[in-house]
Coordinates of C-alpha atoms in Angstrom, one line a residue:
Chain A
M24 CA 30.7 11.3 0.0
F25 CA 29.5 7.9 1.0
A26 CA 30.9 7.6 4.5
N27 CA 27.8 9.0 6.2
T28 CA 25.2 7.2 4.2
I29 CA 26.6 3.7 4.0
S30 CA 26.4 1.4 7.0
K31 CA 29.6 -0.2 8.4
K32 CA 28.2 -3.6 7.6
D33 CA 27.7 -2.7 4.0
L34 CA 31.1 -1.1 3.8
A35 CA 32.6 -4.3 5.1
L36 CA 30.6 -6.4 2.6
L37 CA 31.8 -4.2 -0.3
A38 CA 35.4 -4.4 0.9
V39 CA 35.3 -8.1 1.1
F40 CA 33.5 -8.4 -2.3
T41 CA 36.1 -6.1 -3.9
A42 CA 39.0 -8.0 -2.4
A43 CA 37.5 -11.4 -3.4
V44 CA 36.9 -10.2 -7.0
L45 CA 40.3 -8.7 -7.5
A46 CA 42.0 -11.7 -5.9
G47 CA 39.8 -14.0 -8.0
P48 CA 42.8 -15.4 -10.1
I49 CA 44.5 -16.5 -6.9
I50 CA 41.5 -17.7 -5.0
L51 CA 40.0 -19.7 -7.9
K52 CA 43.3 -21.3 -9.0
P53 CA 43.0 -24.4 -6.7
I54 CA 39.7 -25.4 -8.4
G55 CA 41.1 -24.9 -11.8
A56 CA 39.3 -21.7 -12.6
G57 CA 42.1 -19.3 -12.3
Y58 CA 42.5 -18.5 -16.0
P59 CA 41.4 -15.2 -17.6
D60 CA 38.9 -16.4 -20.2
L61 CA 36.8 -18.1 -17.5
L62 CA 37.3 -15.3 -15.0
Q63 CA 36.0 -12.7 -17.6
K64 CA 32.9 -14.8 -18.0
F65 CA 32.4 -15.0 -14.2
A66 CA 32.5 -11.2 -14.0
I67 CA 30.4 -10.5 -17.1
Y68 CA 27.6 -13.0 -16.2
G69 CA 27.8 -11.8 -12.6
I70 CA 26.9 -8.3 -13.9
F71 CA 24.1 -9.8 -16.0
A72 CA 22.6 -11.7 -13.1
L73 CA 23.0 -8.8 -10.6
G74 CA 20.9 -6.7 -13.0
F75 CA 18.4 -9.4 -13.6
N76 CA 18.0 -9.8 -9.8
I77 CA 17.0 -6.1 -9.5
L78 CA 14.0 -7.0 -11.6
F79 CA 13.2 -10.5 -10.5
G80 CA 14.6 -10.6 -7.0
L81 CA 13.0 -7.3 -5.9
T82 CA 9.8 -6.9 -7.9
G83 CA 9.1 -10.6 -8.6
Y84 CA 8.6 -9.9 -12.3
L85 CA 10.1 -13.0 -14.1
S86 CA 11.5 -11.9 -17.5
F87 CA 12.4 -14.7 -19.9
G88 CA 13.8 -12.2 -22.5
H89 CA 16.8 -10.6 -20.9
A90 CA 19.2 -12.1 -23.4
A91 CA 17.8 -9.7 -26.0
F92 CA 19.3 -6.8 -24.0
L93 CA 22.6 -8.7 -23.7
G94 CA 22.6 -9.2 -27.5
V95 CA 21.7 -5.6 -28.2
G96 CA 24.6 -4.6 -25.9
S97 CA 27.0 -6.8 -27.9
Y98 CA 25.9 -5.5 -31.3
T99 CA 26.1 -1.9 -30.1
A100 CA 29.6 -2.4 -28.7
V101 CA 30.9 -4.0 -31.9
W102 CA 29.4 -1.2 -34.0
T103 CA 31.1 1.3 -31.7
F104 CA 34.4 -0.5 -32.3
K105 CA 33.8 -0.4 -36.0
L106 CA 32.6 3.2 -36.3
L107 CA 34.2 5.1 -33.5
S108 CA 37.0 3.5 -31.5
M109 CA 38.6 0.3 -30.2
N110 CA 38.6 1.9 -26.8
P111 CA 36.2 -0.1 -24.6
I112 CA 34.8 2.9 -22.7
P113 CA 32.6 4.4 -25.5
A114 CA 31.6 0.8 -26.4
I115 CA 30.3 -0.1 -22.9
I116 CA 28.7 3.3 -22.4
L117 CA 26.7 3.0 -25.6
A118 CA 26.0 -0.7 -25.0
T119 CA 24.5 0.3 -21.6
I120 CA 22.4 3.0 -23.1
A121 CA 21.2 0.8 -25.9
G122 CA 20.2 -1.9 -23.4
G123 CA 18.3 0.7 -21.4
L124 CA 16.5 2.1 -24.4
F125 CA 15.5 -1.3 -25.8
S126 CA 14.4 -2.5 -22.4
A127 CA 12.3 0.7 -21.9
L128 CA 10.4 -0.2 -25.1
I129 CA 9.9 -3.9 -24.3
G130 CA 9.2 -3.2 -20.6
F131 CA 6.7 -0.6 -21.4
I132 CA 4.6 -3.1 -23.4
S133 CA 5.3 -6.2 -21.3
L134 CA 4.5 -4.6 -18.0
R135 CA 0.9 -4.1 -19.0
R136 CA 0.5 -7.7 -17.9
S137 CA 1.8 -9.5 -14.8
G138 CA 2.6 -13.1 -13.8
I139 CA 2.9 -15.7 -16.5
Y140 CA 1.6 -13.3 -19.2
F141 CA 4.5 -10.9 -18.5
S142 CA 7.0 -13.8 -18.8
I143 CA 5.5 -14.9 -22.1
L144 CA 5.5 -11.4 -23.5
T145 CA 9.2 -10.9 -22.7
L146 CA 10.0 -14.3 -24.1
A147 CA 8.1 -13.5 -27.3
F148 CA 9.9 -10.2 -27.7
A149 CA 13.3 -11.8 -27.2
Q150 CA 12.6 -14.5 -29.7
M151 CA 11.4 -11.8 -32.1
S152 CA 14.7 -10.0 -31.7
Y153 CA 16.6 -13.2 -32.2
N154 CA 14.8 -14.0 -35.4
L155 CA 15.0 -10.4 -36.7
A156 CA 18.7 -10.5 -36.1
Y157 CA 18.9 -13.5 -38.3
S158 CA 16.7 -12.2 -41.1
V159 CA 15.7 -8.6 -41.9
L160 CA 18.3 -7.0 -39.7
T161 CA 21.2 -8.8 -41.4
P162 CA 22.6 -5.4 -42.7
I163 CA 23.1 -4.5 -39.0
T164 CA 23.8 -7.9 -37.5
N165 CA 25.5 -9.7 -40.3
G166 CA 23.1 -12.5 -39.8
E167 CA 24.4 -16.0 -39.2
T168 CA 28.0 -15.1 -39.6
G169 CA 27.8 -12.6 -36.7
L170 CA 29.0 -9.1 -36.6
Q171 CA 32.8 -8.9 -36.9
L172 CA 35.5 -6.3 -37.1
T173 CA 37.3 -5.8 -40.5
Q174 CA 40.5 -4.0 -41.3
S175 CA 38.5 -1.4 -43.4
D176 CA 36.3 -0.2 -40.5
P177 CA 36.3 3.6 -40.3
R178 CA 37.0 3.9 -36.5
A179 CA 36.5 7.7 -36.7
L180 CA 37.8 8.5 -33.3
D181 CA 40.9 6.4 -33.5
V182 CA 41.7 8.0 -36.9
A183 CA 41.2 11.4 -35.4
F184 CA 43.6 10.7 -32.6
G185 CA 46.1 9.3 -35.1
R186 CA 45.8 5.7 -33.9
D187 CA 46.5 3.2 -36.7
Y188 CA 46.1 -0.5 -36.2
G189 CA 47.9 -1.3 -39.5
A190 CA 47.1 -4.4 -41.4
V191 CA 46.0 -6.6 -38.6
L192 CA 42.5 -7.1 -37.1
P193 CA 42.6 -4.9 -33.9
V194 CA 41.5 -6.0 -30.5
S195 CA 39.9 -3.7 -28.0
D196 CA 42.4 -1.7 -25.9
L197 CA 42.2 0.8 -23.1
F198 CA 44.8 3.4 -24.0
G199 CA 47.2 0.8 -25.3
M200 CA 46.3 -2.0 -22.8
E201 CA 44.7 -4.9 -24.7
M202 CA 41.5 -6.1 -23.3
Q203 CA 42.4 -9.8 -23.4
G204 CA 43.7 -12.0 -20.7
Y205 CA 44.1 -10.5 -17.3
P206 CA 43.8 -6.9 -18.3
G207 CA 40.5 -7.9 -19.9
F208 CA 39.4 -9.6 -16.7
Y209 CA 40.4 -6.7 -14.5
F210 CA 38.4 -4.3 -16.7
C211 CA 35.3 -6.5 -16.3
A212 CA 36.1 -7.0 -12.5
V213 CA 36.0 -3.2 -11.9
M214 CA 32.7 -3.0 -13.8
L215 CA 31.4 -5.9 -11.6
I216 CA 32.4 -4.1 -8.4
V217 CA 30.8 -0.8 -9.6
C218 CA 27.6 -2.7 -10.5
F219 CA 27.6 -4.5 -7.2
F220 CA 27.9 -1.1 -5.4
I221 CA 25.0 0.4 -7.4
S222 CA 22.9 -2.7 -6.7
M223 CA 23.7 -2.4 -3.0
R224 CA 22.6 1.2 -3.0
I225 CA 19.3 0.3 -4.7
Y226 CA 18.7 -2.5 -2.2
R227 CA 19.0 -0.3 0.8
S228 CA 17.1 2.7 -0.7
P229 CA 13.4 3.7 -0.4
F230 CA 13.2 2.8 -4.1
G231 CA 14.4 -0.7 -3.3
M232 CA 11.8 -0.9 -0.5
M233 CA 9.0 0.0 -3.0
L234 CA 10.2 -2.6 -5.4
R235 CA 10.0 -5.3 -2.6
A236 CA 6.5 -4.0 -1.9
V237 CA 5.6 -4.4 -5.6
K238 CA 6.5 -8.1 -5.2
S239 CA 4.8 -8.5 -1.9
N240 CA 1.4 -6.9 -2.5
Q241 CA 0.8 -4.7 -5.5
N242 CA -2.8 -4.2 -4.5
R243 CA -2.0 -2.8 -1.2
L244 CA 0.7 -0.6 -2.7
N245 CA -1.8 0.9 -5.2
F246 CA -4.2 1.7 -2.3
T247 CA -1.2 3.2 -0.4
G248 CA -0.9 5.9 -3.0
V249 CA 1.9 4.4 -5.1
H250 CA 1.8 4.1 -8.8
T251 CA 3.3 0.6 -9.2
R252 CA 3.9 0.4 -12.9
P253 CA 6.6 3.1 -13.2
Y254 CA 8.5 1.5 -10.3
A255 CA 8.4 -1.9 -12.1
L256 CA 9.4 -0.2 -15.4
T257 CA 12.3 1.5 -13.8
A258 CA 13.5 -1.8 -12.4
F259 CA 13.1 -3.3 -15.8
I260 CA 15.2 -0.6 -17.5
I261 CA 17.9 -0.8 -14.8
S262 CA 18.2 -4.5 -15.3
G263 CA 18.2 -4.0 -19.1
M264 CA 21.1 -1.6 -18.7
Y265 CA 23.0 -4.1 -16.7
A266 CA 22.4 -6.7 -19.4
G267 CA 23.5 -4.2 -22.1
L268 CA 26.7 -3.5 -20.2
A269 CA 27.3 -7.3 -19.8
G270 CA 26.8 -7.7 -23.6
G271 CA 29.1 -4.8 -24.2
L272 CA 31.8 -6.4 -22.1
L273 CA 31.4 -9.7 -23.9
A274 CA 32.2 -7.8 -27.1
V275 CA 35.1 -6.0 -25.4
T276 CA 36.8 -9.2 -24.4
D277 CA 36.0 -10.9 -27.8
P278 CA 34.9 -8.4 -30.5
L279 CA 32.2 -10.2 -32.3
A280 CA 28.5 -10.5 -31.8
G281 CA 26.1 -13.2 -32.9
A282 CA 22.4 -13.6 -32.7
E283 CA 22.6 -16.8 -30.6
R284 CA 23.4 -14.6 -27.7
M285 CA 19.8 -13.5 -27.8
Q286 CA 18.3 -17.0 -27.9
W287 CA 15.9 -18.1 -25.2
T288 CA 18.4 -20.5 -23.7
A289 CA 20.6 -17.5 -22.8
S290 CA 17.6 -15.8 -21.2
G291 CA 16.8 -19.0 -19.3
E292 CA 20.4 -19.2 -18.1
V293 CA 20.3 -15.9 -16.2
V294 CA 17.1 -17.0 -14.5
L295 CA 18.9 -20.2 -13.4
M296 CA 21.9 -18.2 -12.2
T297 CA 19.7 -15.9 -10.1
I298 CA 17.6 -18.6 -8.5
L299 CA 20.6 -20.9 -8.0
G300 CA 22.4 -18.2 -6.2
G301 CA 19.4 -16.9 -4.3
A302 CA 16.9 -14.4 -5.8
G303 CA 16.5 -11.2 -3.9
T304 CA 19.9 -11.5 -2.1
L305 CA 22.7 -9.2 -3.0
L306 CA 25.5 -11.7 -3.4
G307 CA 23.5 -14.7 -4.6
P308 CA 23.3 -13.9 -8.4
V309 CA 27.0 -13.3 -8.6
I310 CA 27.7 -16.7 -6.9
G311 CA 25.0 -18.4 -9.1
A312 CA 26.5 -17.0 -12.3
G313 CA 30.0 -18.1 -11.2
A314 CA 28.7 -21.6 -10.3
I315 CA 26.9 -22.1 -13.5
K316 CA 29.8 -20.8 -15.7
Y317 CA 32.3 -22.9 -13.7
F318 CA 30.3 -26.1 -14.0
E319 CA 29.6 -25.4 -17.7
N320 CA 33.4 -25.1 -18.2
I321 CA 34.2 -28.3 -16.2
F322 CA 31.6 -30.6 -17.4
S323 CA 31.5 -29.5 -21.0
A324 CA 35.2 -30.2 -21.3
F325 CA 34.9 -33.8 -20.3
N326 CA 34.9 -36.4 -23.1
D327 CA 34.8 -40.2 -23.3
G328 CA 38.6 -40.3 -23.2
I329 CA 38.7 -38.5 -19.9
L330 CA 35.8 -40.6 -18.5
M331 CA 37.6 -43.8 -19.5
K332 CA 40.6 -42.7 -17.4
I333 CA 38.4 -41.8 -14.5
F334 CA 36.7 -45.2 -14.4
S335 CA 39.8 -47.1 -15.3
F336 CA 39.9 -48.7 -11.8
L337 CA 36.7 -50.6 -12.7
P338 CA 36.7 -53.9 -14.6
E339 CA 36.4 -53.4 -18.3
V340 CA 32.7 -54.2 -18.6
L341 CA 31.7 -51.9 -15.8
Q342 CA 34.1 -49.3 -17.1
H343 CA 32.2 -49.1 -20.4
L344 CA 28.9 -49.1 -18.7
A345 CA 29.9 -46.3 -16.3
V346 CA 31.3 -44.3 -19.2
S347 CA 28.3 -44.6 -21.4
I348 CA 26.0 -43.5 -18.5
S349 CA 28.1 -40.7 -17.3
S350 CA 28.9 -39.4 -20.7
L351 CA 25.2 -38.3 -21.0
F352 CA 25.9 -35.8 -18.3
V353 CA 29.1 -34.2 -19.7
G354 CA 30.3 -32.6 -22.8
E355 CA 27.3 -31.6 -25.0
G356 CA 25.0 -33.0 -22.4
W357 CA 26.3 -31.0 -19.4
H358 CA 22.9 -29.3 -19.3
L359 CA 21.6 -32.5 -17.8
T360 CA 23.9 -32.0 -14.9
L361 CA 22.8 -28.4 -14.6
G362 CA 19.2 -29.5 -14.6
A363 CA 19.8 -32.1 -11.9
L364 CA 21.8 -29.6 -9.8
F365 CA 19.1 -27.0 -10.2
M366 CA 16.4 -29.4 -9.1
V367 CA 18.4 -30.4 -6.0
I368 CA 18.9 -26.7 -5.1
V369 CA 15.3 -25.7 -5.6
I370 CA 13.9 -28.6 -3.6
F371 CA 16.3 -28.5 -0.7
L372 CA 17.4 -24.9 -0.7
P373 CA 14.5 -22.8 -2.2
G374 CA 16.4 -19.6 -1.2
G375 CA 19.4 -20.7 -3.4
L376 CA 23.0 -21.1 -2.4
M377 CA 22.8 -18.0 -0.2
E378 CA 20.2 -19.8 1.9
G379 CA 22.7 -22.6 2.3
V380 CA 25.3 -20.1 3.5
T381 CA 22.8 -18.6 6.0
R382 CA 21.9 -22.0 7.3
L383 CA 25.5 -23.0 7.8
S384 CA 26.4 -19.7 9.6
N385 CA 23.3 -20.2 11.8
L386 CA 24.5 -23.7 12.6
F387 CA 27.9 -22.4 13.6
R388 CA 26.4 -19.6 15.7
K389 CA 24.2 -22.2 17.4
Q390 CA 21.2 -20.0 16.9
P391 CA 17.8 -21.3 16.1
P392 CA 17.2 -21.2 12.4
D393 CA 15.7 -17.9 11.4
D394 CA 14.1 -17.7 8.0
R395 CA 14.6 -14.0 7.9
A396 CA 18.3 -14.0 8.5
G397 CA 20.4 -12.8 5.6
G398 CA 17.4 -11.3 4.0
T399 CA 16.6 -14.4 2.1
P400 CA 12.9 -14.3 1.3
H401 CA 10.9 -17.4 0.4
P402 CA 10.5 -17.6 -3.3
A403 CA 7.2 -16.1 -4.3
P404 CA 5.4 -16.8 -7.5
A405 CA 6.2 -14.5 -10.3
E406 CA 4.0 -11.5 -10.1
Chain B
M1 CA -20.7 20.5 5.1
S2 CA -20.4 16.9 3.9
A3 CA -16.9 15.6 3.2
L4 CA -18.0 12.6 1.2
S5 CA -21.0 12.9 -1.0
V6 CA -22.6 9.9 -2.7
K7 CA -25.4 10.6 -5.2
N8 CA -27.7 8.1 -7.0
V9 CA -25.0 5.4 -7.2
N10 CA -26.0 2.3 -9.1
K11 CA -23.9 -0.8 -9.7
R12 CA -24.9 -4.0 -11.4
F13 CA -23.1 -7.3 -11.6
G14 CA -24.8 -9.1 -14.5
G15 CA -28.3 -9.7 -13.3
L16 CA -27.6 -8.7 -9.7
K17 CA -28.3 -5.1 -8.7
A18 CA -25.6 -4.6 -6.0
L19 CA -26.2 -0.9 -5.4
D20 CA -29.6 0.6 -6.1
N21 CA -29.7 4.3 -6.1
V22 CA -27.5 4.9 -3.1
N23 CA -27.4 8.3 -1.6
L24 CA -25.1 9.2 1.4
E25 CA -23.8 12.4 2.9
I26 CA -20.9 11.9 5.3
D27 CA -20.1 14.9 7.4
G28 CA -16.5 16.0 7.8
G29 CA -14.9 15.0 11.1
T30 CA -17.6 12.4 12.0
V31 CA -17.7 8.7 12.4
H32 CA -20.3 7.2 10.1
A33 CA -21.2 3.5 10.3
I34 CA -22.7 1.5 7.5
I35 CA -24.4 -1.6 8.7
G36 CA -26.6 -4.2 7.0
P37 CA -27.0 -7.9 6.5
N38 CA -24.5 -9.9 4.4
G39 CA -24.7 -9.2 0.7
A40 CA -26.3 -5.8 1.3
G41 CA -23.7 -4.1 -0.8
K42 CA -21.5 -2.5 1.9
S43 CA -18.1 -3.6 0.6
T44 CA -19.2 -2.9 -3.0
L45 CA -20.0 0.7 -1.9
L46 CA -16.6 1.1 -0.3
N47 CA -14.9 -0.3 -3.4
C48 CA -16.7 2.5 -5.4
F49 CA -15.0 5.1 -3.1
I50 CA -11.4 3.9 -3.7
G51 CA -11.4 3.3 -7.4
R52 CA -11.6 -0.5 -7.2
L53 CA -15.0 -0.4 -8.8
E54 CA -16.6 2.2 -11.0
P55 CA -20.4 2.8 -10.4
D56 CA -22.6 2.4 -13.5
T57 CA -24.3 5.7 -12.8
G58 CA -24.2 8.3 -10.1
S59 CA -21.4 10.4 -8.5
V60 CA -19.0 10.1 -5.6
T61 CA -17.3 13.4 -4.5
F62 CA -14.8 13.9 -1.8
N63 CA -14.4 17.5 -0.6
G64 CA -15.9 18.7 -3.9
Q65 CA -13.6 16.5 -6.0
S66 CA -15.1 13.7 -8.0
L67 CA -13.4 10.4 -7.2
L68 CA -14.9 8.6 -10.3
G69 CA -12.3 7.8 -13.0
M70 CA -9.4 8.3 -10.6
A71 CA -6.8 5.6 -10.2
P72 CA -6.6 4.0 -6.7
H73 CA -3.2 5.6 -6.0
E74 CA -4.6 9.0 -7.0
I75 CA -7.6 8.6 -4.6
N76 CA -5.2 7.6 -1.8
Q77 CA -3.0 10.7 -2.5
A78 CA -6.1 12.8 -2.2
G79 CA -6.3 11.7 1.4
V80 CA -8.4 8.5 1.4
S81 CA -7.0 5.4 3.1
R82 CA -8.7 2.0 3.5
V83 CA -8.5 -0.9 5.8
F84 CA -9.7 -4.0 4.0
Q85 CA -12.0 -6.8 5.1
T86 CA -9.2 -9.3 4.5
P87 CA -6.0 -7.5 5.7
E88 CA -3.9 -6.3 2.8
I89 CA -0.3 -6.0 4.1
F90 CA 3.1 -6.6 2.7
G91 CA 3.4 -10.2 4.0
D92 CA 7.1 -10.8 3.2
L93 CA 8.3 -7.6 4.8
S94 CA 8.9 -6.6 8.4
L95 CA 6.3 -4.7 10.3
I96 CA 8.4 -1.5 10.4
D97 CA 8.8 -1.6 6.7
N98 CA 5.1 -2.2 6.2
V99 CA 4.5 1.1 8.0
M100 CA 7.4 3.0 6.5
I101 CA 6.2 2.3 2.9
P102 CA 2.9 4.2 3.2
S103 CA 4.9 6.9 5.0
F104 CA 7.3 7.2 2.0
A105 CA 4.3 7.1 -0.4
R106 CA 2.9 10.2 1.4
R107 CA 6.3 12.0 1.4
D108 CA 7.4 11.1 -2.1
G109 CA 4.1 11.0 -3.9
A110 CA 3.0 8.3 -6.3
F111 CA 6.4 7.8 -8.0
K112 CA 9.9 8.9 -7.2
I113 CA 13.2 7.3 -7.9
N114 CA 14.9 7.6 -4.6
A115 CA 17.6 5.0 -5.1
W116 CA 20.8 6.4 -3.8
T117 CA 20.3 7.3 -0.1
P118 CA 19.6 4.4 2.1
V119 CA 16.5 4.1 4.2
R120 CA 17.5 5.5 7.6
R121 CA 16.7 3.0 10.4
N122 CA 16.9 5.7 13.1
G123 CA 15.7 8.8 11.2
P124 CA 12.4 10.6 11.5
M125 CA 10.5 8.3 9.1
A126 CA 11.5 5.3 11.2
E127 CA 10.6 7.0 14.4
K128 CA 7.1 8.0 13.1
A129 CA 6.5 4.4 11.9
M130 CA 7.6 3.1 15.3
S131 CA 5.3 5.4 17.2
M132 CA 2.4 4.2 14.9
L133 CA 3.3 0.6 15.8
E134 CA 3.2 1.6 19.5
D135 CA -0.2 3.1 19.0
V136 CA -1.6 -0.2 17.7
G137 CA 0.4 -2.2 20.3
L138 CA 2.7 -3.9 17.8
A139 CA 6.0 -2.1 18.6
A140 CA 7.5 -5.2 20.2
K141 CA 7.1 -7.1 16.9
A142 CA 8.6 -4.3 14.7
D143 CA 11.2 -6.6 13.1
E144 CA 9.1 -9.6 12.6
T145 CA 7.8 -10.7 9.2
A146 CA 4.2 -9.4 8.8
G147 CA 2.9 -12.5 7.1
H148 CA 3.4 -14.5 10.3
L149 CA 1.1 -12.3 12.4
S150 CA -2.3 -13.4 13.7
R151 CA -5.3 -12.1 11.8
G152 CA -6.1 -9.6 14.5
D153 CA -2.5 -8.3 14.5
K154 CA -2.5 -8.0 10.7
R155 CA -5.6 -5.9 11.0
R156 CA -4.0 -3.6 13.5
L157 CA -0.9 -3.4 11.4
E158 CA -3.0 -2.3 8.4
L159 CA -4.6 0.3 10.6
A160 CA -1.2 1.7 11.5
M161 CA -0.3 1.7 7.8
C162 CA -3.3 3.8 7.1
L163 CA -2.8 6.1 10.0
V164 CA 0.8 6.9 9.3
Q165 CA -0.5 8.7 6.2
D166 CA -2.6 11.1 8.2
P167 CA -5.7 10.4 6.1
K168 CA -8.5 12.9 5.7
L169 CA -11.0 10.1 5.2
L170 CA -10.5 6.6 6.6
L171 CA -12.5 3.7 5.3
L172 CA -12.7 0.7 7.6
D173 CA -14.1 -2.5 6.4
E174 CA -14.9 -4.6 9.5
P175 CA -11.8 -3.4 11.4
T176 CA -12.4 -5.6 14.4
A177 CA -13.4 -8.9 12.7
G178 CA -11.2 -11.7 13.9
M179 CA -10.0 -9.9 17.0
A180 CA -10.3 -11.0 20.6
R181 CA -12.6 -9.0 22.8
A182 CA -9.7 -7.1 24.6
D183 CA -8.1 -6.2 21.3
T184 CA -11.5 -5.0 20.0
N185 CA -11.8 -2.7 22.9
N186 CA -8.2 -1.4 22.3
T187 CA -9.1 -0.8 18.7
I188 CA -12.3 1.1 19.7
D189 CA -10.2 3.3 21.9
L190 CA -7.7 3.8 19.2
M191 CA -10.4 4.8 16.7
K192 CA -11.9 7.2 19.2
T193 CA -8.5 9.0 19.4
I194 CA -8.3 9.1 15.7
A195 CA -11.8 10.6 15.5
Q196 CA -10.8 13.2 18.0
R197 CA -8.0 14.3 15.6
G198 CA -10.8 15.2 13.2
V199 CA -10.4 12.4 10.7
T200 CA -13.6 11.5 8.9
M201 CA -14.3 7.8 9.2
V202 CA -16.6 5.4 7.5
V203 CA -16.9 2.1 9.3
I204 CA -18.5 -1.1 8.0
E205 CA -19.0 -3.3 11.0
H206 CA -21.1 -6.3 12.1
D207 CA -20.1 -6.0 15.7
M208 CA -22.8 -3.7 17.1
H209 CA -20.8 -3.1 20.3
V210 CA -18.2 -1.4 18.0
V211 CA -20.8 0.4 16.0
F212 CA -22.6 1.9 19.0
S213 CA -19.4 2.9 20.8
L214 CA -18.1 4.8 17.8
A215 CA -20.6 5.9 15.3
E216 CA -22.3 9.3 15.4
K217 CA -24.5 8.4 12.5
I218 CA -25.6 5.0 11.1
S219 CA -26.8 4.2 7.6
V220 CA -28.5 0.8 7.1
L221 CA -28.0 -0.9 3.8
A222 CA -30.2 -3.7 2.6
Q223 CA -30.4 -5.2 -0.8
G224 CA -28.3 -2.4 -2.2
T225 CA -30.5 0.5 -0.9
V226 CA -30.2 2.7 2.1
I227 CA -33.3 1.8 4.2
A228 CA -32.5 4.1 7.1
E229 CA -30.1 6.8 8.2
D230 CA -30.1 8.1 11.7
T231 CA -28.4 8.5 15.1
P232 CA -27.5 5.2 16.8
A233 CA -30.3 5.6 19.4
N234 CA -33.0 6.1 16.7
I235 CA -31.7 3.2 14.5
K236 CA -32.1 0.8 17.4
G237 CA -35.8 1.4 17.5
N238 CA -36.4 1.6 13.7
P239 CA -38.8 -1.2 12.7
K240 CA -37.5 -1.4 9.1
V241 CA -34.0 -2.0 10.4
Q242 CA -35.2 -4.7 12.7
E243 CA -37.0 -6.4 9.8
A244 CA -33.9 -6.3 7.6
Y245 CA -32.0 -8.0 10.3
L246 CA -34.7 -10.7 10.7
G247 CA -36.1 -9.6 13.9
G248 CA -33.0 -7.7 14.9
A249 CA -32.3 -10.0 17.8
H250 CA -28.8 -8.8 18.1
L251 CA -29.6 -5.1 17.9

């Protein structure tokens, strides 16, 4: 079906990507990231960033409200667990659809403006959703406590198929396989690979070409006979569906949903992931998502005790000084590290980590640096 | 029969009367030049043809269809393409993509989700785009980034982007500005070939060499009104035109 329409290069890229994702537990073990909870996060946020990149990387529209769709996906998935079934498949399908519908609504309104006004509109909508989830929507979202499963949930489909979870709180399971630990990771990994493949098709298609043209020169595109807004809206909805799916998967691996998932910091995080990895590149967002989740995990786990050990080779006075300075950057303060890292990347590698990869490979090939290689565009202002 | 018909068009910007009761009849299949001193309203007039500006009063019809109130993409889909005074191209994309995009726009219409099959780099669309680039002499640079081109090359690229759409009406706003003499002559030859295909062309131009080598009819715009409309030979001798051009030394 695909053999005649996919280029050999893309097929190779897909094969390498698939192999790398599936072998993730082994590959990432040496750097201390080979355990399932973190791997699940890599895959889930990789999906989130892949989708965000279809909007931001291709069309240049910078949304600051994508966490809203992530949150909607999570709530939808938990409600599906409660009402229908603990099977993850209905949950992620409905989460994707809910993300798509919600993004259609927000995108339709926000895309009436471009540039900074678009960003502010999406931010405003996401913050509204966040506050609504805490206040008037409490019957649906369970407010501050977050939406959780209970033993008395109806689970209509499970009951219909004679599935009884007894007197314990159930976890999501795919036909008996519990979606925790490695099975949970592999479920997310398969979704990531599928999403990567879809994203690749979009990148190579005439539709993807039009989206790049939206970013490059909307004026020219209009006078070329193209109605730009439906193109941007479609990209917005696709990225909203990716976010909904990612939110659904968060609920699959850990069946609860809270409003803080919709907060602006979560929206900002996906922007950082995409730019850090390389906006507009295929692989970049996945790498960016992985890098940020990895560093979050490493640096937030540090505490003064660990730092004391690290600096124990220093004389006591210096040891205390070093610890008190470096402790600002770890634990709760790991965002400082993230900020510093982000500044370094944006200043020295404006095309993100993928630009670094391209530069390195050019260096090894002893070719003159070519700014078009690897399809890494220069960052353009948000349109 | 006139292809483009402009009747009693007025346009005001605050206190400035940019277009003052402009009437124009442009015959199908001809090259019509609009000349006039800076600030005469030439570009404003062209903007009224493509939906960028809406005249305050008056009518603009193309092959009997009113263009007023139509969105820019609808006007383009009706067969009107424009080359801008400052080249409007897709600066971050390759030249070949720049030409393929208008080609897709013509094939797929204003909006179509065509997200599954990849763009074929050796299919008929790519070949057509390549032959357009050859026509404007940019085939060798097909894979370069368009934003890095010289101003003259950008202009020729934009021309290729318009031509690939097989327009019925081609509007050219100073198509040779910023080009070297040799390139200008190439562009004139190219426009002559386009004219032979029966494309109606409206050209705004300051370079009288271009105007007199191409135009079958010339309208002279000054202070928002058409002060003369005639064949090139008669325009040269028109005293009103010479006055508008302050003695008309370069006519």
